[in-house]
Amino acid sequence: MTTPTPRTWRLDDHDGTAARQTLVLAATGDRLPQCVYWGDPLPPDANLTTLAAAHAIDVTGGMLDENPDLSLCPEAARTFPGQPGLILRTRDGTPILPRFLYVSDDRNGDALDLRYADADHGLRLTFRFATDPSTHIVTARTILDADAPVHLHWLAAPVLPAPQLSDEMIDVSGRWCGEFQLNRTPWSPGIRYRENRTGRTGHEHFPGLLVPCRGATNTRGEAYAFHYGWSGGHRMIAEELPDGRRQIQWGHAARMETHAATRFETATLHATYSRTGLNGCAVAFQRHVRDRIVDWPDRSRPRPVHYNCWEAVYFDHRLPVLKDIASRAADLGAERFVLDDGWFGQRDDDTRSLSDWTVDPRKYPDGLGPLIDHVHGCGMTFGLWFEPEMVNPDSDIHRAHPDWALGAADQTLGRQQKALDMGNPRVRDFIHARMAAILGAHDIDYVKWDHNRVLPMPDADQTRGSYALIDRLRRDFPGVEIESCASGGGRIDFGIMARTHRVWLSDSNDALERLRIQHDAALFLPLAVTGSHVGPRRCHTSGRVLDIRFRAWVAAQRHMGFEMDPRELTEDEARVLRDVTAWWKRNRGWMTGADILRLDSADPAVLAEQQMARDGGRFVVFAGKAATSAQIAPRPLRLTALDPDATYRIELANRADAPALSRGTPLLKDGPVDLPGTWLMHHGIVLPWTYPDSMWVVEGHRL
Ligand code: GLA
């Protein structure tokens, strides 16, 4: 039997000197291609035909005579033994079992399109890949076209293999005030299936997956990572087939497309391979979000220090109080004042008025103008909270247009509210008009865009409608930045990041919880988009009382802001906050462009990261002590990604914070120390003893 010559393609992410990864796709004859290699760059002259043949696994008893391809869209009709990449039906409900054949391929610089068709069923399938030589993210999407409308149950973005030398996968769950929790699941035959059917990205299932190869840690080893950039809820399948092969599928949650159509498209799958541990994946995602996905109104503008009034006043808006708070916030170093929920309709609590986006004349008899003028007078810009997709039954709009709400009339409410039907263009026009009236009348440079409930059912039109509304407002107000909030981190993904500029990572302003959440979120998110606020002395969501030093430094790890009532601050607290904020402003220029590298901490009580300037010339280490250590003295903390032969001057930025119980004389307590990169990476820095719930901040410069 002669095997037809395979069609092959290779994708390399060259960055001028060398690629970081190569992906090889190969197809048997006209069949759909499969990924036969993904990893360290292959030599330029590697024979792809030989690779494709060398990739084929053997056949023994109890197997088919040939192993079905683990293709970019595994086909049920080719006896694929696992989950297929496409499930669809005709209009009358008859299942369609397509078998696609090659049509054409098209290479354009870093992009590759592969086109296939099933003539019998009138279907066309396009795989769209691109590599990015600077961020090292591979993007991929699948597009399905049909001659006649069909019902889509499931469409996977290009399906990629998971490595064999991997014992477990890490995916991300969470909850309100507890976002980005990492779960490790051992590989075994069968499926790890995660699906978010809540209609928004959700706290519960962040669409991300890391697959470390055996022995990989934050700083070393091989790892693969995936993120699906869609805000409507996703499905992930990580499956080990009976023959041992492993496939990773991503797509919209199943059956999210509510009507038959002739075109369906997945969102973009972002994938990367690293041989510098999980950090290699994290840095790829961080750079891609910051440098490729976020559409900054002004990239050169430093991220301003925020003040948000939510936890200071909640719905109790009084102009003199807000002005006083604004003045104090500016004095502490804030540069943008965000007026949160409570300014519109009759919004005295969370039971009413959502969608009545007109200024409450009881609270603001002369409109928002006087407050905005005051804020501007303090040298700050002004931001405003909206929750555009939502409506309270107790609102003028719901009374006038009850049919504008999504879902059944007797549905269970969430925070006393319903979602508006964003698939309805009249609804979008209405919201747009109301928001544009406010944004057009005032000098507002920021919108905090909230989404506080799940949908009554998943519906892709809802997400597309939200995207269309945001896109339209951004065209009309190109200077306005947007923060994506959904009861904290309920809508964080690269689809929403293409339209927004910051995420409200969590409603938890508890610095101890925040330290952990932002440590794990850094696997996907850079400083530039990750909001972090100094909360009240006694945290409103945990009841914990934490020292201002710890609260301030945890906020200074990301895009810094304040959210407490500044009138509660003692003089000492205000001084500390002013100092840390000034430190952040001095450093944000390079930190915004830096890579966040999670450190392998020898002490599980210490959560540590190293923010490394792109040119390698400087770094800052944040070592947060999140619990009491088991051993009595601090274990040295190993740094990463330094030049082993270079010497670095390291210095504690907050030396004065050493408690009296630190009685010894570790060198760093006295001042700067010059040490070789090798020492820092293999011995590690010796920090002074300190209390739990505190942070050491170490600055480093290459000499
Ligand atoms: C959500 C947000 C909070 C705040 C409130 C206002 O819970 O996550 O930050 O804006 O809504 O109602």
XYZ file of C-alpha atoms and ligand atoms in Angstrom:
715
model
C 0.000 0.000 0.000
C 1.442 3.405 -0.863
C 0.801 6.308 1.432
C 0.133 9.624 -0.300
C 2.725 12.330 0.335
C 1.563 14.474 3.206
C 0.886 18.158 2.852
C 2.954 19.950 5.487
C 3.220 23.426 6.939
C 5.459 24.846 9.615
C 4.941 27.838 11.857
C 7.951 29.427 13.548
C 7.854 32.517 15.732
C 11.087 34.154 14.659
C 12.179 37.125 16.708
C 15.036 38.265 14.505
C 17.631 35.845 15.780
C 15.861 32.612 16.556
C 12.409 31.151 16.955
C 11.146 30.059 20.339
C 8.787 27.418 19.035
C 7.976 25.497 15.903
C 4.621 23.976 15.058
C 4.388 21.467 12.250
C 1.063 20.589 10.667
C 0.780 17.644 8.332
C -2.112 16.094 6.462
C -2.476 12.654 4.981
C -3.490 13.277 1.380
C -6.430 15.642 1.282
C -7.547 14.972 4.836
C -7.558 17.566 7.613
C -4.080 18.280 8.986
C -2.868 17.412 12.446
C -0.162 18.949 14.563
C 2.749 16.508 14.376
C 5.225 18.672 16.260
C 5.022 21.561 18.712
C 7.967 22.580 20.812
C 11.564 23.806 20.619
C 12.446 25.318 17.239
C 13.315 22.767 14.588
C 16.273 23.269 12.255
C 15.241 25.218 9.155
C 15.974 22.261 6.902
C 14.045 19.635 8.896
C 12.298 17.283 6.473
C 8.629 17.727 7.300
C 7.526 14.739 5.244
C 9.780 12.499 7.311
C 8.525 14.130 10.508
C 4.933 13.482 9.532
C 5.716 9.825 8.890
C 7.851 9.516 12.040
C 4.971 10.875 14.117
C 2.641 7.959 13.293
C 2.152 5.526 16.154
C 1.965 1.765 15.808
C -1.105 -0.439 15.569
C -1.646 -3.604 17.568
C -4.490 -5.950 18.428
C -7.782 -4.334 19.316
C -7.017 -1.234 17.229
C -8.187 -0.029 13.864
C -5.836 -0.777 10.987
C -4.755 2.833 10.935
C -4.939 5.395 13.760
C -7.477 8.126 13.032
C -5.798 11.531 12.808
C -5.960 13.827 15.808
C -6.673 16.606 13.361
C -7.322 20.317 13.838
C -10.994 19.307 13.881
C -11.305 15.607 14.703
C -14.085 14.061 12.631
C -16.566 11.561 14.004
C -17.028 10.163 10.497
C -13.380 9.099 10.404
C -13.774 6.848 13.447
C -12.038 9.317 15.737
C -12.160 7.653 19.155
C -12.603 10.881 21.161
C -14.638 14.040 21.147
C -15.154 15.481 17.653
C -14.253 19.088 16.898
C -17.550 19.863 15.222
C -21.122 18.844 16.013
C -23.923 20.208 13.859
C -27.344 19.416 12.467
C -29.409 20.410 9.512
C -32.320 22.767 10.036
C -34.678 19.848 10.598
C -32.425 18.345 13.242
C -30.678 15.605 11.261
C -27.079 15.123 12.451
C -24.415 16.001 9.886
C -21.205 13.979 9.922
C -18.811 15.922 7.699
C -15.595 14.687 6.105
C -13.520 17.598 4.933
C -11.039 17.616 2.066
C -8.310 20.037 1.115
C -9.160 23.104 -0.956
C -6.301 25.584 -0.572
C -3.810 27.176 1.741
C -2.540 30.663 1.972
C 0.513 32.003 3.719
C 0.866 35.680 4.401
C 3.884 36.628 6.514
C 3.236 35.262 9.978
C -0.300 34.135 9.071
C -1.463 30.833 7.635
C -4.971 30.000 6.385
C -5.956 26.426 5.584
C -9.208 25.860 3.707
C -11.143 22.603 3.543
C -14.574 21.661 2.236
C -17.179 18.936 2.416
C -18.982 19.204 -0.912
C -21.613 16.599 -0.026
C -22.846 18.687 2.885
C -22.104 22.114 1.417
C -19.661 23.002 4.227
C -16.367 24.840 4.283
C -13.899 24.920 7.157
C -11.112 27.467 7.523
C -8.303 27.337 10.086
C -6.588 30.650 10.648
C -3.205 30.656 12.395
C -0.771 33.435 13.164
C 2.483 33.536 15.075
C 3.852 36.541 16.890
C 7.639 36.825 16.886
C 7.720 39.204 19.806
C 5.116 37.837 22.228
C 5.485 34.164 21.187
C 1.744 33.634 21.219
C 0.253 31.486 18.477
C -3.302 32.552 17.662
C -5.771 30.232 15.984
C -9.432 30.253 15.056
C -11.825 28.041 13.136
C -14.494 29.337 10.762
C -17.353 27.243 9.422
C -19.360 28.293 6.341
C -22.426 26.433 5.141
C -24.423 26.742 1.906
C -27.693 26.371 3.795
C -28.369 27.391 7.413
C -27.336 24.739 9.942
C -27.624 24.419 13.724
C -24.302 24.440 15.523
C -23.866 22.463 18.694
C -20.095 22.627 19.021
C -17.210 24.110 17.055
C -13.691 23.827 18.405
C -10.933 26.298 17.715
C -8.016 24.465 16.028
C -7.426 21.380 18.139
C -3.900 20.939 19.441
C -2.197 18.025 21.149
C -1.089 18.071 24.775
C 2.374 16.744 25.630
C 2.906 13.125 26.632
C 5.630 13.904 29.167
C 3.157 15.630 31.415
C 1.570 14.246 34.555
C -1.008 16.897 35.237
C -2.746 19.943 33.905
C -3.478 23.198 35.694
C -6.738 25.008 35.083
C -8.352 27.947 36.766
C -11.505 28.191 38.836
C -12.698 30.818 41.265
C -15.497 32.581 43.029
C -16.513 36.061 44.081
C -13.603 37.488 46.130
C -11.555 34.390 45.279
C -10.668 34.573 41.608
C -7.888 32.678 39.784
C -7.609 29.510 41.860
C -5.299 26.982 40.259
C -6.362 23.337 40.109
C -4.025 20.508 39.271
C -5.629 17.430 37.709
C -3.602 14.331 36.864
C -3.887 13.086 33.303
C -5.780 9.823 32.943
C -7.768 8.171 30.164
C -10.953 10.124 29.527
C -11.921 13.743 29.692
C -11.347 16.745 31.872
C -14.344 18.780 30.722
C -14.969 22.297 31.871
C -17.853 24.348 30.647
C -19.124 27.694 31.746
C -22.800 28.067 30.938
C -23.322 31.309 32.852
C -23.180 33.517 29.754
C -20.182 35.564 30.892
C -16.518 34.668 31.302
C -17.287 34.041 34.938
C -15.427 33.792 38.205
C -16.000 30.055 38.165
C -14.054 28.951 35.097
C -11.421 31.301 33.719
C -10.753 30.069 30.146
C -7.104 29.192 30.669
C -5.060 26.003 30.878
C -1.423 25.268 31.618
C 0.154 21.932 30.831
C 3.541 21.630 32.522
C 5.847 18.865 31.390
C 7.210 16.668 34.139
C 9.329 18.630 36.593
C 8.380 22.075 35.322
C 8.076 24.855 37.903
C 7.470 28.576 37.636
C 11.038 29.192 36.534
C 12.201 26.037 34.763
C 11.113 23.210 32.550
C 8.794 22.942 29.587
C 5.181 24.019 29.591
C 2.306 24.647 27.202
C -0.493 27.111 27.810
C -3.857 28.021 26.306
C -6.363 30.836 26.628
C -9.698 31.176 24.838
C -10.556 34.860 24.335
C -14.328 34.950 24.655
C -16.624 36.609 27.197
C -19.746 34.478 26.793
C -18.687 31.268 28.504
C -16.480 28.578 27.052
C -15.986 24.853 26.962
C -12.632 23.135 27.396
C -11.963 19.486 26.735
C -8.641 17.963 27.734
C -8.882 14.368 26.663
C -6.589 11.395 26.788
C -7.568 8.946 24.060
C -7.484 5.179 24.533
C -4.224 5.095 22.538
C -2.593 7.598 24.898
C -2.692 10.638 22.644
C -4.048 13.821 24.215
C -6.128 16.545 22.679
C -7.091 20.036 23.855
C -10.299 21.574 22.533
C -11.630 25.067 23.175
C -14.755 26.774 21.960
C -17.859 28.661 22.966
C -19.986 26.788 25.472
C -21.984 24.137 23.608
C -25.335 25.104 22.040
C -24.706 28.804 22.578
C -25.757 29.563 19.018
C -29.494 29.813 19.291
C -30.460 29.834 15.607
C -29.453 28.200 12.361
C -26.946 30.192 10.301
C -24.531 29.897 7.390
C -21.428 31.102 9.239
C -19.959 30.352 12.633
C -16.636 31.361 14.034
C -14.775 30.479 17.190
C -13.085 33.134 19.252
C -9.306 33.302 19.128
C -7.397 30.575 20.883
C -4.063 31.818 22.249
C -1.434 29.168 22.779
C 2.231 29.090 23.588
C 5.101 26.780 24.389
C 7.820 27.638 26.879
C 11.066 26.106 27.955
C 11.464 28.565 30.821
C 8.754 27.069 32.986
C 5.310 28.498 33.557
C 6.916 31.955 33.496
C 7.646 31.589 29.789
C 3.925 31.092 29.195
C 2.958 33.850 31.616
C 5.290 36.373 30.001
C 3.972 35.488 26.539
C 0.395 36.137 27.675
C 1.346 39.297 29.605
C 3.139 40.803 26.603
C 0.437 39.754 24.183
C -2.317 41.370 26.257
C -0.410 44.584 26.817
C 1.315 44.974 23.462
C -1.107 43.326 21.018
C -4.600 43.034 22.414
C -5.346 46.144 24.450
C -6.066 49.104 22.212
C -4.702 51.934 24.355
C -6.037 55.422 23.619
C -2.552 56.692 24.409
C 0.101 54.053 24.940
C 2.595 56.588 26.228
C 0.348 57.825 29.015
C 1.501 56.482 32.388
C -1.143 54.404 34.156
C -2.745 56.925 36.538
C -3.159 56.145 40.244
C -6.863 55.539 40.830
C -9.194 56.524 43.592
C -12.517 54.635 43.633
C -15.168 55.748 46.129
C -17.199 52.506 46.340
C -16.016 51.211 49.702
C -15.926 54.742 51.124
C -19.521 55.829 50.500
C -21.402 53.039 48.678
C -24.766 54.546 47.589
C -24.601 57.472 50.003
C -23.465 60.203 47.614
C -23.152 63.661 49.206
C -21.378 66.311 47.241
C -19.411 67.931 50.112
C -18.257 64.521 51.348
C -17.213 63.395 47.879
C -15.331 66.635 47.322
C -13.527 66.244 50.628
C -12.646 62.651 49.769
C -11.448 63.678 46.307
C -9.160 66.353 47.759
C -7.683 63.895 50.225
C -7.237 61.217 47.547
C -5.385 63.690 45.330
C -3.191 64.678 48.261
C -2.259 61.009 48.719
C -1.260 60.815 45.075
C -4.404 59.774 43.170
C -4.628 60.945 39.569
C -8.035 59.619 38.548
C -11.229 59.742 40.618
C -13.850 57.106 39.816
C -17.415 57.754 40.931
C -18.909 54.321 41.493
C -22.504 53.056 41.681
C -25.195 55.363 43.126
C -25.139 58.534 40.984
C -28.150 57.836 38.704
C -31.925 57.262 38.825
C -33.081 56.683 42.384
C -30.211 54.391 43.184
C -30.102 54.394 46.989
C -29.387 50.684 47.168
C -28.979 47.822 44.722
C -32.686 47.118 44.307
C -33.523 49.730 41.680
C -32.723 52.076 38.789
C -30.231 50.111 36.684
C -30.677 51.343 33.097
C -32.037 54.737 34.222
C -28.776 56.408 33.295
C -29.666 59.980 34.180
C -28.053 61.859 37.042
C -30.018 61.709 40.317
C -31.108 65.341 40.936
C -31.593 64.682 44.664
C -27.886 63.872 45.044
C -26.575 66.114 42.269
C -28.994 69.065 41.917
C -26.614 70.776 39.473
C -25.633 67.573 37.694
C -22.206 65.959 37.829
C -20.500 69.187 36.710
C -19.627 70.550 40.185
C -18.043 67.269 41.312
C -16.160 66.828 38.043
C -14.889 70.413 38.210
C -13.702 69.823 41.749
C -11.963 66.588 40.762
C -10.273 68.338 37.837
C -9.325 71.168 40.177
C -7.502 68.592 42.307
C -5.476 67.601 39.243
C -7.318 64.301 38.695
C -9.301 63.013 35.753
C -12.815 61.687 36.227
C -14.265 58.203 35.738
C -17.811 56.946 36.083
C -19.485 53.589 36.854
C -22.082 52.034 34.560
C -23.633 48.609 34.376
C -24.875 48.898 30.791
C -26.219 45.387 30.129
C -28.451 45.379 33.199
C -31.916 46.477 34.265
C -33.765 46.397 37.589
C -37.454 45.498 37.373
C -37.867 48.630 39.491
C -36.700 51.053 36.790
C -38.376 53.333 34.277
C -37.013 51.354 31.357
C -38.229 48.009 32.596
C -41.662 49.493 33.198
C -41.712 50.927 29.664
C -40.106 47.932 27.860
C -40.402 44.757 29.927
C -39.680 42.782 26.741
C -36.179 44.290 26.561
C -35.064 42.034 29.395
C -33.451 38.740 28.498
C -35.091 35.532 29.712
C -38.420 34.543 31.198
C -40.585 36.983 33.125
C -40.479 34.737 36.200
C -36.726 34.129 36.088
C -34.661 34.157 39.260
C -33.129 37.598 39.643
C -29.446 38.150 40.396
C -28.702 41.086 42.690
C -32.321 42.082 42.066
C -31.622 42.589 38.390
C -32.080 41.111 34.921
C -29.856 41.323 31.875
C -31.005 43.357 28.897
C -31.296 41.601 25.550
C -28.091 42.765 23.922
C -28.908 40.927 20.713
C -31.684 43.478 20.119
C -30.316 46.514 18.237
C -32.998 48.787 19.739
C -31.786 47.920 23.207
C -28.200 48.666 22.211
C -29.247 51.990 20.656
C -31.029 52.949 23.838
C -28.062 52.157 26.106
C -25.702 53.858 23.707
C -27.819 57.020 23.654
C -27.998 57.211 27.445
C -24.294 56.623 27.949
C -23.295 58.932 25.111
C -25.416 61.709 26.622
C -23.413 61.538 29.858
C -20.017 60.973 28.248
C -20.645 63.693 25.678
C -21.688 66.294 28.248
C -18.655 65.946 30.513
C -14.936 65.563 30.463
C -14.847 61.894 31.476
C -11.847 59.727 30.598
C -12.848 56.430 32.176
C -15.793 54.096 32.473
C -15.977 51.311 35.022
C -18.151 48.844 33.083
C -19.796 46.363 35.413
C -21.754 43.136 34.782
C -22.992 41.842 38.104
C -25.116 38.860 37.262
C -24.952 35.743 35.163
C -27.320 35.391 32.205
C -30.531 33.389 32.463
C -29.063 31.139 29.742
C -25.999 31.193 27.508
C -26.517 32.983 24.213
C -23.698 33.996 21.876
C -25.773 36.906 20.531
C -25.629 38.450 23.975
C -21.834 38.542 23.954
C -21.669 39.767 20.363
C -24.195 42.485 21.330
C -22.071 43.591 24.277
C -18.991 43.692 22.059
C -20.874 45.757 19.446
C -22.019 48.272 22.054
C -18.557 48.683 23.546
C -17.009 48.998 20.076
C -19.497 51.696 19.106
C -18.927 53.697 22.277
C -15.200 53.410 21.800
C -15.476 54.765 18.272
C -17.526 57.692 19.576
C -15.309 58.345 22.601
C -11.854 57.150 21.592
C -10.162 58.845 24.536
C -12.186 56.990 27.162
C -10.589 54.005 28.854
C -12.782 51.191 30.126
C -12.432 48.901 33.103
C -13.994 45.443 32.821
C -15.663 44.519 36.079
C -18.199 41.809 36.866
C -18.570 41.631 40.649
C -14.778 41.818 40.545
C -13.161 39.378 38.138
C -16.218 37.845 36.450
C -15.407 39.105 32.958
C -11.700 38.749 32.327
C -10.583 37.265 29.014
C -8.701 38.424 25.923
C -11.968 39.078 24.029
C -13.040 41.748 26.494
C -9.440 42.978 26.791
C -9.518 43.879 23.096
C -12.143 46.473 24.056
C -11.113 47.526 27.557
C -8.003 48.711 29.360
C -8.134 47.422 32.908
C -9.758 44.634 34.842
C -11.191 44.832 38.316
C -9.505 41.625 39.340
C -11.568 41.016 42.452
C -13.986 42.670 44.841
C -11.613 41.520 47.554
C -9.511 44.457 48.695
C -8.086 42.213 51.398
C -4.364 42.500 50.676
C -3.691 38.965 51.849
C -6.262 37.493 49.472
C -5.273 39.913 46.759
C -1.612 38.922 46.999
C -2.584 35.353 46.109
C -5.142 36.274 43.458
C -2.821 38.602 41.585
C 0.077 36.148 41.882
C -1.950 33.498 40.070
C -3.606 35.932 37.652
C -0.105 36.993 36.535
C 0.036 33.708 34.651
C -2.147 35.534 32.129
C -2.273 39.256 32.946
C 0.323 42.060 32.990
C 0.551 44.883 35.519
C -0.742 47.387 32.953
C -4.296 46.037 33.042
C -4.553 44.617 36.552
C -6.266 46.988 38.974
C -5.291 46.702 42.641
C -6.567 49.048 45.335
C -5.568 49.858 48.890
C -8.689 48.951 50.828
C -10.033 49.990 54.218
C -8.123 49.150 57.405
C -10.745 46.554 58.247
C -11.508 44.816 54.988
C -15.189 45.002 54.077
C -15.357 41.555 52.500
C -13.170 39.529 54.903
C -13.267 41.497 58.168
C -9.475 41.232 58.321
C -7.445 44.130 59.708
C -4.176 44.609 57.834
C -1.348 47.055 58.225
C -1.194 49.928 55.735
C 2.322 48.928 54.654
C 1.136 45.550 53.480
C -2.005 46.977 51.852
C -0.030 49.640 50.041
C 2.727 47.353 48.713
C 0.269 44.743 47.483
C -1.542 47.444 45.485
C 1.829 48.723 44.225
C 2.455 45.338 42.577
C -0.133 46.124 39.894
C -2.057 49.136 38.543
C -2.296 50.963 41.832
C -5.298 52.676 43.351
C -7.102 53.430 46.629
C -10.601 52.479 47.632
C -10.879 53.248 51.348
C -12.374 56.351 52.923
C -9.264 58.505 53.237
C -10.810 60.176 56.263
C -10.114 56.961 58.244
C -6.344 57.204 57.712
C -4.122 58.119 60.639
C -1.231 60.469 59.937
C 1.178 57.543 59.876
C -1.034 55.591 57.485
C -1.372 58.583 55.178
C 2.397 59.075 55.199
C 3.067 55.422 54.332
C 0.490 55.502 51.567
C 1.920 58.730 50.144
C 5.430 57.272 50.178
C 4.506 53.967 48.543
C 2.424 55.772 45.929
C 5.334 58.083 45.167
C 7.573 55.002 44.849
C 5.077 53.452 42.436
C 4.960 56.606 40.333
C 8.742 56.727 40.151
C 8.828 53.118 38.945
C 5.669 52.649 36.899
C 7.376 53.743 33.705
C 9.531 50.642 33.485
C 7.291 48.361 35.592
C 4.390 48.761 33.178
C 6.511 47.250 30.429
C 8.186 44.648 32.649
C 7.640 40.901 32.769
C 6.137 39.494 35.953
C 8.072 36.357 36.842
C 6.660 34.167 39.574
C 9.439 32.859 41.779
C 9.869 29.304 43.053
C 9.688 30.059 46.733
C 11.306 27.548 49.081
C 8.905 28.650 51.801
C 5.245 28.004 50.979
C 4.346 30.918 53.269
C 6.084 33.334 50.884
C 4.467 34.338 47.586
C 7.126 36.074 45.579
C 7.538 37.572 42.152
C 10.247 39.398 40.257
C 9.245 42.163 37.884
C 11.983 42.262 35.300
C 12.617 45.221 32.994
C 12.567 44.263 29.335
C 16.229 45.219 28.896
C 17.252 43.157 31.936
C 18.858 46.194 33.540
C 16.693 46.342 36.633
C 14.095 44.450 38.583
C 12.001 44.574 41.705
C 11.148 41.594 43.867
C 7.959 41.551 45.915
C 8.150 38.853 48.595
C 4.790 38.684 50.331
C 4.573 36.718 53.531
C 1.114 35.210 53.308
C 1.290 33.011 56.408
C 3.486 32.157 59.376
C 6.432 30.066 58.235
C 6.958 26.555 59.530
C 10.693 27.119 60.068
C 12.034 29.892 62.291
C 14.341 31.789 59.891
C 13.456 32.964 56.380
C 14.639 30.628 53.642
C 16.718 32.297 50.905
C 14.659 33.358 47.921
C 16.054 32.393 44.517
C 15.683 34.908 41.714
C 15.400 34.059 38.039
C 16.204 35.152 34.492
C 19.354 37.099 35.456
C 22.665 37.138 33.645
C 24.715 34.628 35.663
C 27.939 36.522 34.986
C 26.654 39.992 35.763
C 26.735 41.656 39.171
C 23.552 43.153 40.560
C 23.166 45.729 43.301
C 20.179 44.784 45.406
C 18.583 46.881 48.102
C 15.515 46.700 50.319
C 13.133 49.501 49.369
C 11.340 49.226 52.718
C 14.199 48.472 55.106
C 12.595 50.577 57.806
C 9.724 48.103 58.040
C 11.869 45.453 59.757
C 10.189 44.616 63.068
C 12.127 44.708 66.340
C 11.941 40.906 66.443
C 14.342 40.830 63.530
C 17.401 40.934 65.805
C 20.169 39.735 63.517
C 22.186 41.461 60.858
C 21.331 40.072 57.416
C 23.272 42.289 55.032
C 20.199 43.694 53.322
C 19.088 45.340 56.569
C 22.068 47.699 56.375
C 21.960 48.789 52.785
C 22.708 47.756 49.221
C 24.633 44.567 48.470
C 26.422 43.668 45.221
C 26.021 40.020 44.230
C 26.580 37.937 41.121
C 23.601 36.734 39.086
C 24.634 33.145 39.719
C 24.457 33.660 43.479
C 21.071 35.337 43.272
C 19.656 32.548 41.131
C 21.229 29.572 42.911
C 21.704 30.594 46.533
C 19.014 33.232 46.730
C 18.621 36.435 48.712
C 18.459 36.320 52.487
C 15.677 38.522 53.778
C 15.247 39.742 57.330
C 12.730 37.997 59.560
C 9.317 39.607 59.440
C 5.684 39.230 60.446
C 3.115 37.375 58.416
C 0.920 39.689 56.307
C 3.850 41.827 55.296
C 5.910 42.416 52.188
C 9.602 42.841 51.460
C 10.385 44.894 48.394
C 13.860 44.409 46.913
C 15.123 46.605 44.092
C 17.878 45.351 41.849
C 20.124 46.975 39.243
C 22.579 45.364 36.935
C 25.986 46.981 37.395
C -19.837 45.379 41.794
C -18.390 45.789 41.634
C -17.998 46.702 42.741
C -18.908 47.913 42.743
C -20.354 47.464 42.847
C -21.301 48.621 42.685
O -20.005 44.561 42.908
O -17.575 44.675 41.572
O -16.648 47.111 42.596
O -18.712 48.674 41.593
O -20.667 46.506 41.854
O -22.621 48.233 42.820
